[in-house]
CSV table of C-alpha atoms in Angstrom, one decimal:
chain,number,residue,atom,x,y,z
A,1,UNK,CA,0.0,0.0,0.0
A,2,UNK,CA,2.8,2.3,0.8
A,3,UNK,CA,4.6,1.7,-2.4
A,4,UNK,CA,1.4,2.3,-4.3
A,5,UNK,CA,0.9,5.6,-2.5
A,6,UNK,CA,4.5,6.7,-3.3
A,7,UNK,CA,3.8,5.9,-7.0
A,8,UNK,CA,0.8,8.2,-6.8
A,9,UNK,CA,2.8,11.0,-5.2
A,10,UNK,CA,5.5,10.8,-7.8
A,11,UNK,CA,3.1,10.4,-10.7
A,12,UNK,CA,0.8,12.9,-12.3
A,13,UNK,CA,-2.4,12.6,-10.3
A,14,UNK,CA,-1.3,14.7,-7.4
A,15,UNK,CA,-3.0,17.8,-8.8
A,16,UNK,CA,-6.4,16.1,-8.7
A,17,UNK,CA,-6.5,16.3,-4.9
A,18,UNK,CA,-7.7,19.8,-4.0
A,19,UNK,CA,-6.9,19.5,-0.3
A,20,UNK,CA,-3.3,18.5,-1.1
A,21,UNK,CA,-2.9,21.3,-3.5
A,22,UNK,CA,-3.8,23.9,-0.9
A,23,UNK,CA,-1.2,22.6,1.5
A,24,UNK,CA,1.7,21.9,-0.8
A,25,UNK,CA,3.6,24.9,-2.2
A,26,UNK,CA,3.6,25.2,-6.0
A,27,UNK,CA,6.4,22.8,-6.9
A,28,UNK,CA,7.3,24.7,-10.1
A,29,UNK,CA,7.9,28.0,-8.1
A,30,UNK,CA,9.9,26.1,-5.4
A,31,UNK,CA,12.1,24.5,-8.1
A,32,UNK,CA,12.8,27.6,-10.0
A,33,UNK,CA,13.6,29.7,-6.9
A,34,UNK,CA,15.8,26.8,-5.8
A,35,UNK,CA,17.5,26.8,-9.1
A,36,UNK,CA,18.1,30.6,-9.1
A,37,UNK,CA,19.3,30.6,-5.6
A,38,UNK,CA,21.9,27.9,-6.3
A,39,UNK,CA,23.0,29.8,-9.4
A,40,UNK,CA,23.4,32.9,-7.2
A,41,UNK,CA,25.3,30.8,-4.5
A,42,UNK,CA,27.6,29.6,-7.2
A,43,UNK,CA,28.4,33.2,-8.3
A,44,UNK,CA,28.7,34.5,-4.8
A,45,UNK,CA,31.2,31.8,-3.7
A,46,UNK,CA,33.2,31.8,-7.0
A,47,UNK,CA,33.7,35.6,-6.9
A,48,UNK,CA,35.3,35.9,-3.4
A,49,UNK,CA,37.6,32.9,-4.1
A,50,UNK,CA,38.8,34.6,-7.3
A,51,UNK,CA,38.9,38.2,-5.9
A,52,UNK,CA,41.1,37.0,-2.9
A,53,UNK,CA,42.9,34.5,-5.1
A,54,UNK,CA,44.3,37.1,-7.5
A,55,UNK,CA,44.8,39.7,-4.7
A,56,UNK,CA,48.6,40.3,-4.5
A,57,UNK,CA,50.3,43.6,-3.7
A,58,UNK,CA,53.9,44.5,-3.6
A,59,UNK,CA,54.9,47.7,-1.8
A,60,UNK,CA,58.3,49.2,-1.0
A,61,UNK,CA,58.7,49.7,2.7
A,62,UNK,CA,61.5,51.7,4.3
A,63,UNK,CA,63.3,49.6,7.0
A,64,UNK,CA,65.8,51.1,9.4
A,65,UNK,CA,68.4,48.4,10.2
A,66,UNK,CA,71.1,50.6,11.8
A,67,UNK,CA,70.1,54.0,13.2
A,68,UNK,CA,73.2,55.7,11.8
A,69,UNK,CA,72.5,54.6,8.2
A,70,UNK,CA,69.7,55.7,5.9
A,71,UNK,CA,66.7,53.4,5.8
A,72,UNK,CA,66.7,50.5,3.3
A,73,UNK,CA,63.8,50.3,0.8
A,74,UNK,CA,62.7,46.7,0.7
A,75,UNK,CA,59.9,45.4,-1.5
A,76,UNK,CA,57.2,43.5,0.6
A,77,UNK,CA,54.5,41.4,-0.9
A,78,UNK,CA,51.0,40.6,0.6
A,79,UNK,CA,49.4,37.4,-0.6
A,80,UNK,CA,46.5,35.3,0.6
A,81,UNK,CA,48.7,32.3,1.0
A,82,UNK,CA,50.7,34.1,3.8
A,83,UNK,CA,47.8,34.0,6.3
A,84,UNK,CA,46.1,30.7,7.3
A,85,UNK,CA,42.7,32.3,7.8
A,86,UNK,CA,42.7,33.5,4.2
A,87,UNK,CA,43.8,30.1,3.0
A,88,UNK,CA,40.8,28.6,4.9
A,89,UNK,CA,38.5,31.3,3.4
A,90,UNK,CA,39.6,30.5,-0.1
A,91,UNK,CA,39.2,26.8,0.5
A,92,UNK,CA,35.7,27.0,2.1
A,93,UNK,CA,34.5,29.3,-0.8
A,94,UNK,CA,36.0,26.9,-3.4
A,95,UNK,CA,34.3,23.9,-1.7
A,96,UNK,CA,31.0,25.8,-1.6
A,97,UNK,CA,31.3,26.8,-5.2
A,98,UNK,CA,32.0,23.2,-6.3
A,99,UNK,CA,29.1,22.0,-4.2
A,100,UNK,CA,26.8,24.7,-5.7
A,101,UNK,CA,27.6,23.5,-9.2
A,102,UNK,CA,27.0,19.9,-8.2
A,103,UNK,CA,23.8,20.7,-6.4
A,104,UNK,CA,22.6,22.6,-9.5
A,105,UNK,CA,23.0,19.5,-11.6
A,106,UNK,CA,21.4,17.3,-8.9
A,107,UNK,CA,18.6,19.8,-8.5
A,108,UNK,CA,17.9,19.7,-12.2
A,109,UNK,CA,18.2,15.9,-12.2
A,110,UNK,CA,15.8,15.7,-9.2
A,111,UNK,CA,12.8,17.2,-11.1
A,112,UNK,CA,10.8,14.1,-10.2
A,113,UNK,CA,11.2,15.2,-6.6
A,114,UNK,CA,12.9,12.2,-5.0
A,115,UNK,CA,12.7,13.1,-1.3
A,116,UNK,CA,15.9,11.2,-0.3
A,117,UNK,CA,18.0,13.4,-2.6
A,118,UNK,CA,16.1,16.5,-1.4
A,119,UNK,CA,17.0,15.6,2.2
A,120,UNK,CA,20.6,15.1,1.3
A,121,UNK,CA,20.7,18.5,-0.4
A,122,UNK,CA,19.3,20.2,2.8
A,123,UNK,CA,22.0,18.6,5.0
A,124,UNK,CA,24.8,19.6,2.5
A,125,UNK,CA,23.4,23.1,2.2
A,126,UNK,CA,23.6,23.3,6.0
A,127,UNK,CA,27.2,22.1,5.9
A,128,UNK,CA,27.9,24.9,3.5
A,129,UNK,CA,26.3,27.4,5.9
A,130,UNK,CA,28.6,26.2,8.6
A,131,UNK,CA,31.7,26.2,6.4
A,132,UNK,CA,31.1,29.6,4.8
A,133,UNK,CA,30.3,31.3,8.1
A,134,UNK,CA,33.4,29.9,9.8
A,135,UNK,CA,35.5,31.0,6.8
A,136,UNK,CA,34.0,34.5,6.9
A,137,UNK,CA,34.5,34.8,10.6
A,138,UNK,CA,38.1,33.8,10.3
A,139,UNK,CA,38.8,36.2,7.4
A,140,UNK,CA,36.9,39.1,9.0
A,141,UNK,CA,38.8,38.6,12.4
A,142,UNK,CA,42.2,38.8,10.6
A,143,UNK,CA,40.9,41.7,8.4
A,144,UNK,CA,39.9,43.7,11.5
A,145,UNK,CA,43.4,43.3,13.0
A,146,UNK,CA,45.0,44.1,9.7
A,147,UNK,CA,42.8,47.3,9.4
A,148,UNK,CA,43.0,48.5,13.0
A,149,UNK,CA,45.9,46.7,14.5
A,150,UNK,CA,46.0,45.5,18.1
A,151,UNK,CA,48.1,47.5,20.6
A,152,UNK,CA,47.8,44.8,23.3
A,153,UNK,CA,49.3,42.0,21.3
A,154,UNK,CA,51.6,44.6,19.5
A,155,UNK,CA,50.2,43.6,16.1
A,156,UNK,CA,50.6,46.6,13.8
A,157,UNK,CA,48.0,47.4,11.2
A,158,UNK,CA,49.0,46.5,7.6
A,159,UNK,CA,46.2,48.1,5.6
A,160,UNK,CA,47.9,51.5,5.7
A,161,UNK,CA,50.6,49.9,3.5
A,162,UNK,CA,48.6,47.3,1.5
A,163,UNK,CA,45.5,49.4,0.7
A,164,UNK,CA,44.4,47.6,-2.5
A,165,UNK,CA,45.0,44.2,-1.0
A,166,UNK,CA,42.8,45.1,2.0
A,167,UNK,CA,40.0,46.4,-0.3
A,168,UNK,CA,40.2,43.1,-2.1
A,169,UNK,CA,39.8,41.2,1.2
A,170,UNK,CA,36.9,43.4,2.3
A,171,UNK,CA,35.1,42.9,-1.0
A,172,UNK,CA,35.7,39.1,-0.8
A,173,UNK,CA,34.2,38.9,2.7
A,174,UNK,CA,31.1,40.9,1.7
A,175,UNK,CA,30.5,38.6,-1.3
A,176,UNK,CA,31.1,35.4,0.6
A,177,UNK,CA,28.8,36.6,3.4
A,178,UNK,CA,26.1,37.1,0.8
A,179,UNK,CA,26.8,33.6,-0.5
A,180,UNK,CA,26.5,32.2,3.0
A,181,UNK,CA,23.2,33.9,3.4
A,182,UNK,CA,22.0,32.4,0.1
A,183,UNK,CA,22.8,28.9,1.4
A,184,UNK,CA,21.0,29.9,4.7
A,185,UNK,CA,18.0,30.9,2.6
A,186,UNK,CA,18.1,27.6,0.7
A,187,UNK,CA,17.9,25.7,4.0
A,188,UNK,CA,15.0,27.9,5.3
A,189,UNK,CA,13.1,27.4,2.0
A,190,UNK,CA,13.6,23.7,2.1
A,191,UNK,CA,12.4,23.6,5.7
A,192,UNK,CA,9.4,25.7,4.7
A,193,UNK,CA,8.7,23.4,1.8
A,194,UNK,CA,8.9,20.3,4.0
A,195,UNK,CA,6.8,22.0,6.7
A,196,UNK,CA,4.0,22.8,4.1
A,197,UNK,CA,4.1,19.2,2.9
A,198,UNK,CA,3.9,17.7,6.3
A,199,UNK,CA,0.4,17.0,7.7
B,1,UNK,CA,-6.9,2.3,-3.2
B,2,UNK,CA,-5.0,5.5,-3.8
B,3,UNK,CA,-8.1,7.7,-3.2
B,4,UNK,CA,-8.6,5.7,0.1
B,5,UNK,CA,-5.2,6.5,1.1
B,6,UNK,CA,-5.6,10.2,0.3
B,7,UNK,CA,-8.8,10.4,2.3
B,8,UNK,CA,-6.7,8.9,5.2
B,9,UNK,CA,-4.1,11.6,4.7
B,10,UNK,CA,-6.5,14.4,4.8
B,11,UNK,CA,-8.8,13.1,7.5
B,12,UNK,CA,-8.3,11.7,10.9
B,13,UNK,CA,-7.7,8.1,10.2
B,14,UNK,CA,-3.9,8.5,9.6
B,15,UNK,CA,-3.1,6.2,12.5
B,16,UNK,CA,-5.1,3.4,11.0
B,17,UNK,CA,-2.9,3.4,8.0
B,18,UNK,CA,0.1,1.1,8.7
B,19,UNK,CA,2.2,2.6,5.9
B,20,UNK,CA,2.0,6.0,7.3
B,21,UNK,CA,2.8,4.8,10.8
B,22,UNK,CA,6.0,3.2,9.6
B,23,UNK,CA,7.1,6.5,8.1
B,24,UNK,CA,6.4,8.8,11.0
B,25,UNK,CA,9.1,8.8,13.7
B,26,UNK,CA,8.1,8.2,17.3
B,27,UNK,CA,7.2,11.7,18.6
B,28,UNK,CA,8.2,10.9,22.1
B,29,UNK,CA,11.7,9.8,21.1
B,30,UNK,CA,12.0,12.9,18.9
B,31,UNK,CA,10.9,15.2,21.8
B,32,UNK,CA,13.2,13.7,24.4
B,33,UNK,CA,16.3,13.7,22.1
B,34,UNK,CA,15.4,17.3,21.2
B,35,UNK,CA,15.2,18.2,24.9
B,36,UNK,CA,18.5,16.5,25.7
B,37,UNK,CA,20.3,18.2,22.7
B,38,UNK,CA,19.0,21.6,23.8
B,39,UNK,CA,20.3,21.0,27.3
B,40,UNK,CA,23.6,20.0,25.9
B,41,UNK,CA,23.7,23.1,23.6
B,42,UNK,CA,23.0,25.2,26.7
B,43,UNK,CA,26.0,23.7,28.6
B,44,UNK,CA,28.3,23.8,25.5
B,45,UNK,CA,27.7,27.5,24.9
B,46,UNK,CA,27.6,28.6,28.6
B,47,UNK,CA,30.9,26.9,29.3
B,48,UNK,CA,33.1,28.6,26.6
B,49,UNK,CA,31.6,32.0,27.4
B,50,UNK,CA,32.6,31.5,31.1
B,51,UNK,CA,35.9,29.9,30.4
B,52,UNK,CA,37.0,32.8,28.1
B,53,UNK,CA,35.2,35.4,30.2
B,54,UNK,CA,37.2,34.6,33.3
B,55,UNK,CA,40.5,34.0,31.4
B,56,UNK,CA,42.9,36.8,32.4
B,57,UNK,CA,46.6,36.5,32.7
B,58,UNK,CA,49.2,39.0,33.9
B,59,UNK,CA,52.8,38.3,33.0
B,60,UNK,CA,56.0,40.3,33.6
B,61,UNK,CA,57.7,41.1,30.3
B,62,UNK,CA,61.2,42.5,30.0
B,63,UNK,CA,61.2,45.5,27.7
B,64,UNK,CA,64.4,47.2,26.5
B,65,UNK,CA,63.8,50.9,26.1
B,66,UNK,CA,67.4,52.1,25.8
B,67,UNK,CA,70.1,49.6,24.7
B,68,UNK,CA,72.6,50.9,27.3
B,69,UNK,CA,70.2,50.5,30.2
B,70,UNK,CA,69.1,47.1,31.7
B,71,UNK,CA,65.6,46.0,30.5
B,72,UNK,CA,62.5,47.2,32.4
B,73,UNK,CA,60.2,44.5,33.8
B,74,UNK,CA,56.6,45.6,32.8
B,75,UNK,CA,53.5,43.7,33.9
B,76,UNK,CA,51.3,42.9,30.8
B,77,UNK,CA,47.8,41.6,31.0
B,78,UNK,CA,45.9,39.4,28.5
B,79,UNK,CA,42.1,39.7,28.5
B,80,UNK,CA,39.4,38.7,26.1
B,81,UNK,CA,38.1,42.3,25.9
B,82,UNK,CA,41.4,43.3,24.2
B,83,UNK,CA,40.6,41.4,21.0
B,84,UNK,CA,37.5,42.1,19.0
B,85,UNK,CA,37.3,38.5,17.7
B,86,UNK,CA,37.1,37.2,21.3
B,87,UNK,CA,34.5,39.8,22.2
B,88,UNK,CA,32.5,38.5,19.2
B,89,UNK,CA,33.1,34.9,20.4
B,90,UNK,CA,31.8,35.6,23.9
B,91,UNK,CA,28.8,37.5,22.6
B,92,UNK,CA,27.8,34.8,20.1
B,93,UNK,CA,28.1,32.1,22.8
B,94,UNK,CA,26.1,34.2,25.2
B,95,UNK,CA,23.3,34.7,22.6
B,96,UNK,CA,23.3,31.0,21.8
B,97,UNK,CA,23.2,30.1,25.5
B,98,UNK,CA,20.3,32.5,26.1
B,99,UNK,CA,18.5,31.1,23.1
B,100,UNK,CA,19.1,27.5,24.2
B,101,UNK,CA,17.5,28.3,27.5
B,102,UNK,CA,14.5,29.9,25.8
B,103,UNK,CA,14.2,27.1,23.3
B,104,UNK,CA,14.2,24.5,26.1
B,105,UNK,CA,11.2,26.3,27.6
B,106,UNK,CA,9.5,26.6,24.2
B,107,UNK,CA,10.2,23.0,23.4
B,108,UNK,CA,8.6,21.9,26.7
B,109,UNK,CA,5.6,24.3,26.1
B,110,UNK,CA,5.3,22.9,22.6
B,111,UNK,CA,4.5,19.3,23.7
B,112,UNK,CA,1.2,19.5,21.7
B,113,UNK,CA,3.4,19.9,18.6
B,114,UNK,CA,2.3,23.2,17.2
B,115,UNK,CA,4.0,23.2,13.8
B,116,UNK,CA,4.4,27.0,13.5
B,117,UNK,CA,6.5,27.1,16.7
B,118,UNK,CA,8.5,24.1,15.5
B,119,UNK,CA,9.3,25.8,12.2
B,120,UNK,CA,10.4,29.0,14.1
B,121,UNK,CA,12.7,26.8,16.3
B,122,UNK,CA,14.4,25.3,13.2
B,123,UNK,CA,15.1,28.7,11.7
B,124,UNK,CA,16.4,30.1,15.0
B,125,UNK,CA,18.6,26.9,15.4
B,126,UNK,CA,20.0,27.7,12.0
B,127,UNK,CA,20.7,31.3,13.0
B,128,UNK,CA,22.7,29.9,16.0
B,129,UNK,CA,24.6,27.5,13.7
B,130,UNK,CA,25.6,30.6,11.6
B,131,UNK,CA,26.4,32.7,14.6
B,132,UNK,CA,28.5,30.1,16.5
B,133,UNK,CA,30.4,29.0,13.4
B,134,UNK,CA,31.4,32.6,12.6
B,135,UNK,CA,32.4,33.2,16.2
B,136,UNK,CA,34.5,30.0,16.3
B,137,UNK,CA,36.1,30.9,13.0
B,138,UNK,CA,37.0,34.4,14.2
B,139,UNK,CA,38.4,33.1,17.6
B,140,UNK,CA,40.3,30.3,15.9
B,141,UNK,CA,41.9,32.6,13.3
B,142,UNK,CA,43.2,34.9,16.0
B,143,UNK,CA,44.2,31.9,18.1
B,144,UNK,CA,46.3,30.5,15.3
B,145,UNK,CA,48.1,33.9,14.9
B,146,UNK,CA,48.6,34.1,18.7
B,147,UNK,CA,50.0,30.6,18.8
B,148,UNK,CA,52.2,30.6,15.7
B,149,UNK,CA,52.6,34.3,14.9
B,150,UNK,CA,52.8,35.6,11.3
B,151,UNK,CA,56.2,36.7,9.9
B,152,UNK,CA,54.7,38.3,6.8
B,153,UNK,CA,52.6,40.8,8.8
B,154,UNK,CA,55.3,40.9,11.6
B,155,UNK,CA,52.7,39.8,14.2
B,156,UNK,CA,54.6,38.0,16.9
B,157,UNK,CA,53.2,35.0,18.7
B,158,UNK,CA,51.9,35.7,22.2
B,159,UNK,CA,51.2,32.2,23.5
B,160,UNK,CA,54.8,31.8,24.6
B,161,UNK,CA,54.1,34.5,27.2
B,162,UNK,CA,50.5,33.9,28.0
B,163,UNK,CA,50.4,30.1,28.1
B,164,UNK,CA,47.4,29.7,30.5
B,165,UNK,CA,45.4,32.3,28.7
B,166,UNK,CA,46.0,30.5,25.3
B,167,UNK,CA,44.9,27.2,26.8
B,168,UNK,CA,41.7,28.8,28.0
B,169,UNK,CA,41.1,30.1,24.5
B,170,UNK,CA,41.7,26.7,23.0
B,171,UNK,CA,39.4,25.0,25.4
B,172,UNK,CA,36.7,27.6,24.8
B,173,UNK,CA,36.9,27.1,21.0
B,174,UNK,CA,36.7,23.3,21.3
B,175,UNK,CA,33.6,23.5,23.6
B,176,UNK,CA,31.9,26.1,21.4
B,177,UNK,CA,32.6,24.1,18.3
B,178,UNK,CA,30.8,21.1,20.0
B,179,UNK,CA,27.9,23.5,20.9
B,180,UNK,CA,27.7,24.6,17.2
B,181,UNK,CA,27.6,21.0,16.2
B,182,UNK,CA,24.8,20.3,18.6
B,183,UNK,CA,22.7,23.1,17.0
B,184,UNK,CA,23.7,21.7,13.6
B,185,UNK,CA,22.4,18.3,14.7
B,186,UNK,CA,19.2,19.9,16.0
B,187,UNK,CA,18.5,21.4,12.5
B,188,UNK,CA,19.3,18.0,10.8
B,189,UNK,CA,17.0,16.1,13.2
B,190,UNK,CA,14.2,18.7,12.6
B,191,UNK,CA,14.6,18.3,8.9
B,192,UNK,CA,14.6,14.5,9.2
B,193,UNK,CA,11.5,14.7,11.4
B,194,UNK,CA,9.7,17.0,8.9
B,195,UNK,CA,10.9,14.8,6.0
B,196,UNK,CA,9.5,11.7,7.7
B,197,UNK,CA,6.1,13.4,8.3
B,198,UNK,CA,5.8,14.7,4.7
B,199,UNK,CA,4.2,12.4,2.2
């Protein structure tokens, strides 16, 4: 009986039941908004990975080695690979971007509405929320120290020297935060969709 | 046969249908695991807020002001208030702890199983996942720099001086990460529960 029922749900006769129609959200709207959000998530995780990935700035800094001699001009480079938090940020955004692409394909393949796959997508979307928010937190924490410095730990600010690099980092964090919010929204929409379906 | 099943779904005879019974999780088990996980989340967000909140270490550091004079012994204090990432970490854990307490009360009040409240709890659990993971990311990023230092930014490590303080931070991060995972699990369990209920 259960298998017959499942066949009915996955088939074409669902729209015949008026009561069910009232409770279940329009599957076409849900699918297209899901598709658009995943496309947006892909863009908003690809962009910060690229923006930070290509960010590299070399500045000439005057360093005084011996007080009696004139300062030496030394070229200093800022790269994302030099700070573990930025490496983590680029890695989390790359993972989220790869997953967004995969989930787009799975989402298109899942037009029939297989509920097992839908559940897996919710859980993986949730993993992306956790990953992206931790990556954003890490990058933002280092960004704040780089921008303002910390007198207690005697960590000097570096954004007065590497202005362009810091702007790249700020832009990456904003984009990635939007990407994380899109994944957040995907989980909320999936929960709403399941909630509407449940009796 | 299908129409009979549909009538069962829309009407009151759901419990008479064996197929449906097999699909719906035992509500009592779901409720008690939900209760225990919220209690655990409360403990695992309260503990890191306290552990980091009370962490304060004063060490005497020798500072050479003039090369010809002997170094001065200056007392230096490490506190969580001195680093914005740790302030954010304590705030996020405090919010999550307050919410865990509130959600415990709401969870007990919602024994009847009002679905609107259950949906609100899922979304707020998800907000806690995002908050806690970002707080953990921020604290861990600063913790790594404090532990290893960063030669490129010329940020010296501080954990060689403030050993006890750093151990407090590490313990807080581990506890808070476990708390974040409990909220993660709560969202997954809610999704599973909704998924089992949905046709």
